[in-house]
Amino acid sequence: MQDNTIQNRTNPFFVPYNTPHDTVPFERIRLEDYEPAFMEGIRRDDEATDKIVNDPAEPTFENTIARVDTEKGEHYYDLLSRVSNVFSCMMSAETCDEMEEIAQKMSPILTKHANDITLNKKLFERIKFVHDHPNRELTPEEKMLLDTSYDGFVRSGALLDEEGKEKLRELTEEASMLTLQFSQNLLKENKAFTLHITDEAQLDGLPETAKAAAAHTAKEQEKEGWIFTLDYPSYSPFMTYSTQRELRKQMYMARNTVCTHDNEQNNLEICKRLVNLRRELAQLLGFETYADYVLRHRMASNTEHVYKLLNDLIEAYKPTAEKEVKEVEALAKKLEGKDFEMKPWDFGFYSHKLQMEKYNLDAEMLRPYFQLDKVIDGVFGLANKLYGITFKENKEIPVYHPDVKAYEVFDKDGSYLAVFYADFFPRKGKQGGAWMTEFQGQWIDHKGNNIRPHVSVVMNFTKPTEEKPALLTLGEVETFLHEFGHSLHGMFANTRFESLSGTNVWWDFVELPSQFMENYAIEKDFLRTFAFHYQTGEPLPDELIERIVKSRNFMTAYGCLRQVSFGLLDMAYYTQKKEFTADIMPYEREAWKKAMILPQLQETCMTVQFSHIMAGGYAAGYYSYKWAEVLDADAFSVFKKNGIFDQKTAQSFRDNVLSKGGTEHPMVLYKRFRGQEPTIDALLERNEIKVQHKG
């Protein structure tokens, strides 16, 4: 008992942080703090649940529904949320073997705890009573919380008998462990491969930035020469620029066969099992397929609408995509001889050559104009132009790594809005890719205080070297804008209930704010605000901007079909009605065949590394990227009409979309901003796709 008391006094999760804006005191948190904080958080959660369940008063919205969402035990902020947010963020951005061991241990415990709440019979009876007999007129936000609370319990098995509930526990606990194992296997496999070059001649074609980054990686590992990895900032330039076909093949095969090898990191059986677990879960809850279960709470609403979108896109884009690929193949034959047979590791290399031939433009030509510090100023400046908000770096706010910057964000009236963290560079223990996350959400506490969010954007941009600052590609500028769009959704949140705030929206709506921001990347008036040569200070020349605009749809149709193919693969797995027994690799090739233009190699596999649909929440939801693209093109067309910096339009977007979170049906929110439902027309127009209408 005494040990616990000492732990309670010293564990930073158990005491007020006493930091600026109550931000996480990373420097005080040790690995041994997580497990006791999780366990105490679970205990307090159980205590809070017992209070609600044993309240002698008749169930009402206030004493049941609102308390389930905002009850923080005796504390104004829930300990379990606090530690879970920090731990999950660190697992992605700053992990280590010990963290992974904690995750393995805590995952089934946390899943069991979540099930204990959603399968609590007395708690559900109270929620059902309020659902069936609301005690008063509810606001739209309260009605949404009531409906999502009730439905959330039903979808988690509250209406099942005891045998069914026990089965559901087994399924969810096993799925939770397998998704964790899937992610850890993928991280280990991706980190295990390196291409070590000691002969400088083998760097032929590579830009200086790629060579410098590889030399830096080698130096970090105390080796001579250059080291390339499967992390995107290393892999992508290598595949685009390297003239060494055999080395491109080596890199391609390494990246596209991860987790298929005969070792402990093989994900093939894990994927098969996850597909079956999710199908069993859906059928246990009365749905025919897992996709039916998921789409009940999506704008798309059913599989027919998803397939209609995917098939409409194939019909609209495939003729153009086929032409694009033929152009690349023709150029490759022109350069290498008519007998040249293009392989997957050649496509990026020759499509880049075609881009140069058509537009005399490539990512490296633009990189000197996209110095990271200036891009940050440009992106913050864009938010200021649109919404009047300002960012101020605050070095008093603790960070979890020296690379991370922390900012205070202030609204146009000068009031404090949020804390914004930015983590830009790859490192050991950090996952690849880019994402936005929250250390703290937004909600109104029981005293009426508007608790403001702490949001973080995490990316993997090429690091600065001794000779050069961090210089981005145009694609990386788009990535920054994308994640920044998510962060605006989080920072502008202004709702009563945390579970409905910020990015807590239906998944085919969540990408609208992020993809909307990407539109600015090629807008001349935006580029003019920050794109200056890092050495000379010269602005990005007009003729280069014109080439950017002209080339914006280069390989767009091919890229669209690639995304559609991933959507088809996702739907193929999650529309299974019977036990899935097929071999993953041949099944994958068949599933996305109608959207594929380049043949796939037999030994490569996407499924085993497709984190989005296996471990990342996009199961039966990958289509939502294209769904959101229809929305973002439609929304941005309003700004194109009224002016891309038009503050009145921006205020409407903030008021009706960004600040509202999931408080109302997303189509209601969107129509309030747009005045009508979205159509695919703006997307087709943006991509210069002409559809042949059948007469």
XYZ file of C-alpha atoms in Angstrom:
695
model
C 0.000 0.000 0.000
C 2.848 2.314 0.895
C 4.426 1.804 -2.541
C 1.192 2.921 -4.181
C 1.139 6.103 -2.109
C 4.689 6.933 -3.159
C 3.764 6.159 -6.753
C 0.674 8.390 -6.492
C 2.825 11.263 -5.299
C 5.586 10.897 -7.880
C 3.898 9.658 -11.041
C 3.479 12.811 -13.200
C 0.148 11.524 -14.523
C -1.309 11.625 -10.979
C -0.591 15.259 -10.179
C -1.369 18.575 -11.890
C 1.131 19.149 -14.679
C 1.777 22.806 -13.715
C 3.039 23.541 -17.216
C 1.921 26.206 -19.719
C -1.721 25.387 -20.643
C -1.420 22.111 -18.701
C 0.698 20.619 -21.503
C 2.294 17.183 -21.088
C 5.521 17.332 -19.002
C 7.391 14.888 -21.241
C 10.712 15.311 -19.442
C 9.127 14.086 -16.170
C 7.478 10.968 -17.633
C 9.369 7.684 -17.343
C 8.558 4.348 -18.923
C 7.607 2.900 -15.524
C 4.929 5.607 -15.090
C 2.653 4.316 -17.866
C 1.397 1.022 -16.465
C 0.386 2.316 -12.991
C -1.271 5.325 -14.649
C -3.248 3.046 -16.978
C -4.336 0.840 -14.069
C -5.325 3.790 -11.850
C -7.147 5.349 -14.826
C -9.132 2.152 -15.292
C -9.951 2.079 -11.550
C -11.208 5.686 -11.625
C -13.191 4.992 -14.793
C -14.870 2.017 -13.113
C -15.629 4.170 -10.067
C -17.224 6.856 -12.261
C -19.289 4.216 -14.097
C -20.494 2.751 -10.777
C -21.672 6.201 -9.657
C -23.768 6.611 -12.812
C -25.165 3.073 -12.616
C -26.081 3.350 -8.919
C -27.663 6.804 -9.099
C -31.129 6.295 -7.505
C -32.672 9.067 -9.633
C -34.594 8.243 -12.813
C -32.197 8.272 -15.796
C -32.064 11.610 -17.653
C -29.842 13.076 -20.339
C -27.876 15.011 -17.677
C -27.368 12.282 -15.089
C -26.612 9.515 -17.586
C -25.712 10.449 -21.185
C -23.782 13.650 -20.433
C -21.992 11.982 -17.517
C -20.901 8.977 -19.588
C -19.221 11.417 -21.984
C -17.877 14.032 -19.586
C -17.704 12.280 -16.201
C -14.080 12.581 -15.203
C -14.343 10.828 -11.834
C -13.494 13.458 -9.247
C -11.107 15.114 -11.690
C -11.695 17.717 -14.356
C -9.767 15.625 -16.867
C -9.977 11.882 -17.150
C -6.712 10.155 -16.187
C -7.242 7.256 -18.588
C -7.675 9.600 -21.568
C -4.657 11.573 -20.430
C -2.269 8.620 -20.255
C -3.773 6.876 -23.323
C -3.317 9.980 -25.486
C 0.314 10.410 -24.459
C 1.126 6.712 -24.784
C -0.457 6.257 -28.227
C 1.263 9.402 -29.530
C 4.616 8.186 -28.228
C 4.085 4.698 -29.686
C 3.972 6.309 -33.139
C 6.524 9.095 -32.743
C 9.076 8.000 -30.130
C 8.792 4.278 -29.437
C 11.279 1.703 -28.163
C 11.268 -2.002 -27.262
C 10.133 -1.269 -23.689
C 7.173 0.802 -24.969
C 6.175 -2.081 -27.224
C 6.287 -4.470 -24.263
C 3.996 -2.136 -22.290
C 1.636 -1.980 -25.296
C 1.558 -5.781 -25.571
C 0.717 -6.049 -21.875
C -1.844 -3.218 -21.716
C -3.673 -3.836 -25.002
C -5.837 -6.778 -23.794
C -6.405 -5.065 -20.412
C -7.644 -1.858 -22.086
C -9.806 -3.791 -24.542
C -11.349 -5.733 -21.642
C -11.988 -2.452 -19.804
C -13.713 -0.908 -22.848
C -15.832 -4.052 -23.147
C -16.666 -3.944 -19.418
C -18.206 -0.507 -19.959
C -20.061 -1.178 -23.218
C -21.317 -4.545 -21.964
C -22.402 -3.165 -18.564
C -26.039 -4.207 -18.450
C -27.187 -1.639 -15.861
C -25.445 1.215 -17.655
C -27.034 0.266 -20.968
C -30.474 0.025 -19.326
C -30.120 3.649 -18.195
C -28.940 4.786 -21.645
C -31.770 2.868 -23.322
C -34.312 4.425 -20.951
C -33.189 7.954 -21.908
C -33.087 6.974 -25.590
C -36.655 5.668 -25.420
C -37.958 8.389 -23.030
C -36.007 11.650 -23.466
C -36.747 13.872 -20.458
C -36.750 17.136 -22.442
C -36.228 18.749 -25.832
C -32.603 18.113 -26.808
C -30.279 20.362 -28.825
C -28.922 18.848 -32.087
C -25.591 18.182 -30.322
C -27.290 16.480 -27.367
C -29.476 14.425 -29.728
C -26.362 13.337 -31.648
C -24.628 12.338 -28.400
C -27.692 10.384 -27.258
C -27.988 8.562 -30.587
C -24.263 7.808 -30.856
C -24.113 6.673 -27.206
C -27.055 4.322 -27.618
C -25.905 3.065 -30.994
C -22.326 2.738 -29.746
C -23.471 0.400 -26.984
C -25.676 -1.599 -29.364
C -22.803 -1.871 -31.865
C -20.603 -3.031 -29.005
C -22.945 -5.867 -28.084
C -25.265 -4.428 -25.419
C -28.312 -6.257 -26.850
C -26.523 -9.633 -26.957
C -27.190 -12.424 -24.471
C -24.412 -13.430 -22.054
C -22.991 -16.024 -24.443
C -22.929 -13.450 -27.255
C -21.263 -10.869 -25.032
C -18.559 -13.343 -24.060
C -17.962 -14.169 -27.734
C -17.721 -10.449 -28.550
C -15.118 -9.980 -25.812
C -13.027 -12.793 -27.290
C -13.242 -11.360 -30.814
C -12.355 -7.779 -29.851
C -9.516 -8.788 -27.524
C -7.950 -11.016 -30.171
C -8.354 -8.316 -32.848
C -6.750 -5.752 -30.555
C -3.662 -7.949 -30.045
C -3.391 -8.787 -33.750
C -3.573 -5.158 -34.912
C -0.774 -4.317 -32.492
C 1.299 -7.271 -33.732
C 0.622 -6.277 -37.364
C 1.974 -2.753 -36.733
C 5.006 -3.908 -34.780
C 5.901 -6.475 -37.459
C 5.654 -3.827 -40.171
C 7.792 -1.327 -38.268
C 10.477 -3.967 -37.596
C 10.555 -5.138 -41.227
C 10.748 -1.602 -42.611
C 13.546 -0.658 -40.216
C 15.478 -3.907 -40.832
C 16.341 -3.169 -44.473
C 19.076 -0.774 -45.556
C 20.848 -0.305 -48.867
C 24.485 0.499 -48.063
C 26.450 2.008 -50.965
C 30.201 2.618 -50.823
C 30.851 3.141 -54.549
C 29.946 6.741 -55.443
C 29.289 5.747 -59.074
C 26.177 3.896 -57.836
C 24.661 7.231 -56.766
C 24.329 8.301 -60.395
C 21.243 10.427 -61.059
C 20.447 11.099 -57.411
C 19.930 14.715 -56.348
C 22.333 16.266 -53.856
C 19.675 16.337 -51.113
C 19.157 12.564 -51.356
C 22.913 11.909 -51.323
C 23.472 14.224 -48.359
C 20.641 12.589 -46.389
C 22.042 9.106 -47.134
C 25.544 10.204 -46.092
C 24.057 11.614 -42.887
C 22.283 8.286 -42.170
C 25.550 6.384 -42.746
C 27.395 8.740 -40.422
C 24.740 8.259 -37.722
C 25.329 4.499 -38.009
C 29.115 5.068 -37.929
C 29.590 3.664 -41.425
C 31.336 4.895 -44.538
C 29.438 5.853 -47.697
C 25.684 6.236 -48.051
C 22.738 4.392 -46.506
C 19.244 4.376 -48.027
C 16.216 3.083 -46.125
C 12.566 2.259 -46.797
C 11.447 5.496 -45.092
C 9.633 7.600 -47.677
C 12.103 10.568 -47.801
C 14.886 8.093 -48.605
C 12.974 5.584 -50.757
C 11.026 7.980 -52.978
C 13.937 10.023 -54.431
C 15.918 6.827 -54.960
C 13.131 5.253 -57.044
C 12.564 8.502 -58.965
C 16.147 9.480 -59.800
C 18.532 6.529 -59.518
C 19.868 5.348 -62.891
C 20.906 2.039 -61.283
C 18.123 -0.293 -62.364
C 19.303 -3.259 -60.284
C 19.467 -1.135 -57.135
C 15.997 0.271 -57.856
C 14.787 -3.309 -58.132
C 16.449 -4.173 -54.816
C 14.764 -1.232 -53.075
C 11.384 -1.920 -54.702
C 11.398 -5.607 -53.832
C 12.481 -4.892 -50.262
C 9.646 -2.422 -49.736
C 6.961 -4.443 -51.505
C 7.704 -7.829 -49.958
C 7.890 -6.742 -46.303
C 6.010 -9.011 -43.897
C 5.708 -11.806 -46.497
C 8.941 -13.607 -45.585
C 9.245 -16.837 -43.642
C 10.032 -15.182 -40.319
C 8.297 -13.877 -37.182
C 7.264 -10.652 -38.944
C 5.073 -12.395 -41.543
C 1.641 -10.708 -41.581
C -0.209 -12.982 -44.057
C -2.047 -15.120 -41.485
C -2.638 -12.091 -39.246
C -4.453 -10.326 -42.119
C -6.579 -13.363 -42.855
C -7.491 -13.715 -39.196
C -8.361 -10.007 -38.850
C -10.705 -10.199 -41.855
C -12.470 -13.175 -40.265
C -12.595 -11.665 -36.770
C -14.256 -8.532 -38.124
C -16.743 -10.544 -40.197
C -17.622 -12.650 -37.133
C -18.039 -9.505 -35.026
C -20.388 -7.920 -37.578
C -22.464 -11.086 -37.940
C -22.688 -11.498 -34.179
C -24.212 -7.992 -34.083
C -26.729 -8.770 -36.821
C -24.958 -7.418 -39.909
C -24.273 -9.483 -42.999
C -20.749 -8.142 -43.516
C -18.234 -5.967 -41.678
C -18.693 -3.288 -44.358
C -22.432 -3.162 -43.557
C -21.556 -2.703 -39.881
C -19.085 0.127 -40.594
C -21.077 2.001 -43.253
C -24.104 2.395 -40.992
C -22.183 5.376 -39.540
C -20.754 6.861 -42.705
C -21.964 9.429 -45.219
C -21.823 6.692 -47.876
C -24.302 4.658 -45.737
C -24.043 1.348 -47.676
C -21.807 -0.772 -49.941
C -23.836 0.110 -53.054
C -22.929 3.796 -52.680
C -19.257 2.950 -52.113
C -19.077 0.703 -55.175
C -20.933 3.316 -57.225
C -18.304 5.926 -56.330
C -15.398 3.558 -57.067
C -16.912 2.328 -60.342
C -17.824 5.864 -61.474
C -14.205 6.876 -60.886
C -12.891 3.871 -62.829
C -15.204 4.708 -65.730
C -14.238 8.396 -65.689
C -10.478 8.043 -65.170
C -9.418 4.708 -66.722
C -9.160 5.858 -70.374
C -6.912 8.767 -69.339
C -4.894 6.555 -66.964
C -4.237 4.041 -69.755
C -2.993 6.864 -71.996
C -0.715 8.130 -69.203
C 0.887 4.711 -68.707
C 1.314 4.204 -72.471
C 3.112 7.557 -72.676
C 5.554 6.478 -69.965
C 6.133 3.110 -71.666
C 6.680 4.807 -75.037
C 9.296 7.139 -73.573
C 11.080 4.227 -71.862
C 11.275 2.330 -75.187
C 12.456 5.482 -76.965
C 15.288 5.864 -74.448
C 16.195 2.198 -73.900
C 15.215 0.463 -77.151
C 12.022 -1.079 -78.495
C 12.573 -4.385 -76.682
C 12.695 -2.722 -73.267
C 10.153 -4.238 -70.881
C 9.089 -1.865 -68.121
C 8.951 -3.274 -64.592
C 7.339 -1.761 -61.475
C 10.698 -0.393 -60.253
C 11.032 1.506 -63.542
C 7.718 3.344 -63.496
C 8.653 6.169 -61.122
C 11.957 6.712 -62.921
C 10.485 6.992 -66.439
C 7.338 8.870 -65.419
C 9.676 11.467 -63.905
C 11.591 11.633 -67.200
C 8.279 12.149 -69.013
C 7.355 14.936 -66.593
C 10.688 16.608 -67.345
C 10.158 16.221 -71.094
C 6.608 17.635 -70.989
C 6.967 20.364 -68.377
C 10.710 20.636 -67.646
C 9.753 20.357 -63.994
C 10.696 18.071 -61.161
C 10.568 18.079 -57.387
C 14.267 18.917 -57.012
C 13.989 22.102 -59.104
C 11.407 23.433 -56.651
C 13.061 22.227 -53.447
C 15.395 25.285 -53.026
C 12.283 27.505 -52.869
C 10.617 25.450 -50.136
C 12.816 25.989 -47.091
C 10.949 24.413 -44.175
C 11.117 27.480 -41.912
C 9.645 29.631 -44.697
C 6.986 27.007 -45.485
C 5.962 27.041 -41.809
C 5.624 30.836 -42.024
C 3.591 30.444 -45.228
C 1.218 27.857 -43.768
C 0.724 29.835 -40.554
C 0.264 32.965 -42.680
C -2.423 31.209 -44.723
C -4.317 30.353 -41.516
C -3.976 33.999 -40.496
C -5.276 35.270 -43.864
C -8.259 32.932 -43.785
C -9.183 32.853 -40.107
C -7.157 35.608 -38.402
C -5.328 33.183 -36.063
C -1.657 33.586 -35.053
C 1.070 31.155 -33.942
C 3.775 31.952 -31.405
C 6.554 29.487 -30.577
C 6.821 28.904 -26.822
C 10.009 27.180 -25.671
C 8.555 26.844 -22.143
C 6.140 24.181 -23.440
C 7.801 20.765 -22.911
C 8.432 18.588 -26.004
C 9.229 14.873 -26.329
C 12.217 15.294 -28.694
C 14.521 18.226 -29.529
C 13.218 18.197 -33.139
C 9.682 19.040 -31.966
C 8.479 22.657 -31.894
C 5.587 23.843 -29.720
C 3.413 26.877 -30.464
C 0.642 28.738 -28.716
C -2.209 29.547 -31.093
C -4.296 32.690 -30.604
C -7.672 33.516 -32.152
C -8.319 36.711 -34.105
C -9.517 38.465 -30.937
C -6.219 37.590 -29.217
C -7.704 34.890 -26.977
C -5.861 31.579 -26.490
C -7.101 28.915 -28.919
C -4.832 25.842 -28.749
C -1.346 24.374 -28.424
C 0.181 23.164 -31.691
C 3.145 20.756 -31.843
C 5.110 20.106 -35.055
C 7.428 17.084 -35.442
C 8.991 17.140 -38.907
C 11.895 14.670 -39.298
C 12.401 10.874 -39.408
C 14.340 9.148 -36.619
C 14.747 5.761 -34.993
C 11.573 4.704 -33.191
C 9.301 6.918 -35.288
C 6.831 5.474 -37.785
C 6.990 6.555 -41.425
C 4.276 8.649 -43.064
C 2.451 11.680 -41.709
C -0.429 12.126 -39.281
C -2.210 14.512 -36.940
C -2.960 13.551 -33.373
C -4.112 15.088 -30.085
C -2.611 15.056 -26.606
C -5.802 16.710 -25.372
C -9.172 17.190 -27.038
C -11.629 20.073 -26.624
C -14.738 20.100 -24.439
C -16.681 22.219 -21.943
C -16.029 21.025 -18.384
C -18.557 20.849 -15.516
C -17.648 24.391 -14.447
C -18.320 25.783 -17.927
C -14.630 26.180 -18.855
C -13.841 25.657 -22.531
C -10.903 23.228 -22.345
C -8.788 23.945 -25.414
C -7.052 21.268 -27.487
C -3.377 20.330 -27.765
C -2.833 19.053 -31.312
C 0.243 17.660 -33.011
C 1.273 17.164 -36.636
C 3.912 14.514 -37.295
C 5.780 14.175 -40.584
C 8.932 12.643 -42.058
C 10.636 15.354 -44.132
C 14.268 15.288 -45.259
C 16.389 16.567 -42.369
C 18.637 19.618 -42.603
C 22.370 18.909 -42.976
C 25.467 20.903 -42.043
C 25.418 22.484 -45.513
C 21.696 22.951 -46.153
C 18.525 23.782 -44.238
C 15.535 21.425 -44.524
C 14.206 21.842 -48.077
C 10.848 20.315 -49.023
C 9.416 18.984 -52.254
C 6.075 20.324 -53.473
C 4.587 16.966 -52.422
C 5.876 17.519 -48.895
C 4.372 21.016 -48.860
C 1.044 19.354 -49.758
C 1.545 16.814 -46.953
C 2.159 19.625 -44.463
C -0.994 21.431 -45.651
C -2.956 18.165 -45.392
C -1.989 17.469 -41.780
C -2.371 21.155 -40.942
C -5.962 20.932 -42.249
C -6.628 18.138 -39.745
C -5.063 20.261 -37.002
C -7.350 23.229 -37.834
C -10.296 20.840 -37.456
C -8.945 20.020 -33.988
C -7.969 23.575 -32.977
C -11.246 25.218 -34.041
C -13.314 22.610 -32.161
C -16.033 24.294 -30.138
C -18.420 21.689 -28.776
C -19.729 20.717 -25.362
C -18.818 17.040 -25.553
C -15.304 15.771 -26.234
C -16.474 12.631 -28.034
C -18.116 14.863 -30.696
C -15.376 17.495 -30.936
C -12.716 18.210 -33.567
C -11.868 15.264 -35.789
C -14.364 12.980 -33.996
C -16.563 12.848 -37.085
C -17.691 10.130 -39.455
C -14.648 8.755 -41.242
C -15.666 9.675 -44.776
C -15.962 13.299 -43.598
C -12.721 13.497 -41.600
C -10.489 13.975 -44.663
C -12.431 17.003 -45.981
C -10.596 19.668 -43.902
C -7.199 18.119 -44.687
C -7.656 17.562 -48.413
C -9.285 20.975 -48.739
C -6.034 22.629 -47.562
C -3.967 20.777 -50.193
C -5.652 22.900 -52.876
C -3.554 25.892 -51.802
C -0.235 24.201 -52.669
C -0.389 25.293 -56.310
C -2.120 28.646 -55.853
C 0.177 31.427 -57.083
C -1.009 33.966 -54.504
C -0.196 31.528 -51.698
C 3.201 30.486 -53.119
C 4.111 34.168 -53.423
C 3.946 34.509 -49.620
C 6.790 32.123 -48.755
C 8.480 30.486 -51.783
C 11.883 32.207 -51.904
C 15.219 30.652 -52.883
C 17.019 29.689 -49.682
C 20.372 31.084 -50.927
C 19.479 34.103 -53.086
C 16.112 35.122 -51.617
C 14.692 35.258 -55.164
C 10.938 34.515 -55.350
C 9.755 31.385 -57.150
C 9.680 32.522 -60.815
C 6.299 32.995 -62.514
C 7.205 30.591 -65.285
C 7.959 27.840 -62.733
C 4.594 28.487 -61.068
C 2.943 28.232 -64.502
C 4.675 24.893 -65.060
C 3.491 23.701 -61.628
C -0.105 24.609 -62.538
C 0.164 23.001 -65.988
C 1.668 19.820 -64.554
C -0.758 19.538 -61.626
C -2.724 16.834 -63.427
C 0.345 14.896 -64.563
C -0.445 11.202 -63.862
C -3.564 12.237 -61.910
C -5.750 9.603 -63.531
C -3.184 6.880 -62.804
C -2.953 8.124 -59.200
C -6.743 8.126 -58.894
C -7.016 4.525 -60.088
C -4.283 3.505 -57.660
C -6.362 4.913 -54.777
C -9.488 3.259 -56.201
C -7.627 -0.072 -56.364
C -6.881 0.219 -52.638
C -10.569 0.978 -52.035
C -11.591 -2.120 -54.010
C -9.142 -4.293 -52.050
C -10.505 -2.961 -48.772
C -14.116 -3.613 -49.803
C -13.249 -7.093 -51.111
C -12.001 -8.127 -47.674
C -14.780 -6.546 -45.661
C -17.764 -7.617 -47.772
C -16.996 -11.285 -47.004
C -20.112 -13.167 -45.897
C -18.448 -16.519 -45.148
C -15.148 -17.579 -43.648
C -12.271 -16.104 -45.632
C -9.868 -18.917 -46.546
C -8.212 -17.646 -49.742
C -4.471 -17.101 -50.052
C -3.927 -13.383 -49.532
C -1.499 -12.711 -52.396
C -3.493 -14.134 -55.354
C -6.727 -12.844 -53.793
C -5.290 -9.325 -53.671
C -4.355 -9.416 -57.379
C -7.879 -10.484 -58.316
C -9.632 -8.027 -55.971
C -8.248 -4.856 -57.531
C -7.777 -6.109 -61.074
C -10.309 -3.821 -62.766
C -8.560 -0.682 -61.477
C -5.040 -1.960 -62.197
C -3.177 -0.890 -65.295
C 0.358 -2.030 -64.496
C 0.610 -5.770 -63.788
C 1.546 -6.722 -60.225
C 4.433 -9.073 -59.464
C 3.434 -12.392 -57.905
C 5.830 -12.067 -54.962
C 4.785 -8.556 -53.881
C 1.912 -7.839 -51.517
C 0.137 -4.688 -50.366
C -2.268 -6.241 -47.848
C 0.431 -7.215 -45.326
C 1.576 -3.582 -45.060
C -1.822 -1.918 -45.571
C -1.968 -0.459 -42.049
C -4.962 1.742 -42.875
C -7.339 -1.190 -43.296
C -5.672 -3.748 -41.034
C -4.590 -1.677 -38.026
C -5.513 1.953 -38.587
C -9.273 2.360 -38.451
C -9.930 2.464 -42.215
C -11.280 -1.098 -42.506
C -14.206 -0.824 -44.963
C -13.370 2.879 -45.100
C -10.482 3.436 -47.506
C -12.911 4.750 -50.137
C -13.341 7.783 -47.881
C -10.194 9.430 -49.302
C -11.891 9.636 -52.709
C -15.226 10.512 -51.098
C -13.548 13.414 -49.317
C -11.828 14.439 -52.563
C -15.249 14.942 -54.141
C -16.152 17.090 -51.115
C -12.890 19.076 -51.048
C -12.993 19.921 -54.775
C -16.602 21.005 -54.403
C -15.827 23.114 -51.295
C -12.731 24.746 -52.814
C -14.719 25.723 -55.909
C -16.578 28.190 -53.624
C -13.257 29.771 -52.610
C -12.123 29.898 -56.256
C -15.303 31.785 -57.040
C -15.199 34.175 -54.045
C -11.401 34.513 -53.712
C -9.000 31.950 -52.232
C -8.368 34.114 -49.149
C -11.974 35.309 -48.802
C -12.536 35.657 -45.055
C -16.326 35.540 -45.235
C -16.233 32.167 -47.018
C -13.527 30.965 -44.603
C -15.618 32.035 -41.601
C -18.571 30.069 -42.968
C -16.313 27.009 -43.439
C -15.038 27.413 -39.869
C -18.497 27.970 -38.352
C -20.314 25.219 -40.249
C -17.633 22.548 -40.696
C -14.401 23.022 -38.728
C -15.816 24.066 -35.342
C -18.768 21.682 -35.296
C -16.967 18.330 -35.109
C -19.475 15.490 -35.170
C -22.331 17.378 -33.508
C -24.664 16.954 -36.504
C -24.888 14.719 -39.573
C -21.959 15.674 -41.851
C -24.200 16.237 -44.874
C -26.271 18.714 -42.849
C -23.081 20.592 -41.891
C -21.709 20.516 -45.430
C -24.943 21.749 -47.003
C -25.086 24.561 -44.451
C -21.714 25.751 -45.760
C -22.237 24.952 -49.447
C -25.960 25.458 -49.880
C -26.299 22.135 -51.730
C -25.076 18.536 -51.798
C -21.665 17.978 -53.431
C -21.319 16.593 -56.957
C -18.360 14.914 -58.671
C -18.251 17.710 -61.289
C -15.752 19.974 -59.483
C -13.305 17.066 -59.075
C -13.541 16.082 -62.743
C -13.078 19.713 -63.739
C -10.051 20.123 -61.452
C -8.462 16.979 -62.905
C -9.409 17.965 -66.489
C -11.277 14.700 -66.999
C -13.855 14.772 -69.755
C -16.516 12.121 -69.302
C -18.191 10.641 -72.340
C -21.882 10.707 -71.492
C -23.694 7.714 -72.923
C -26.470 8.799 -75.216
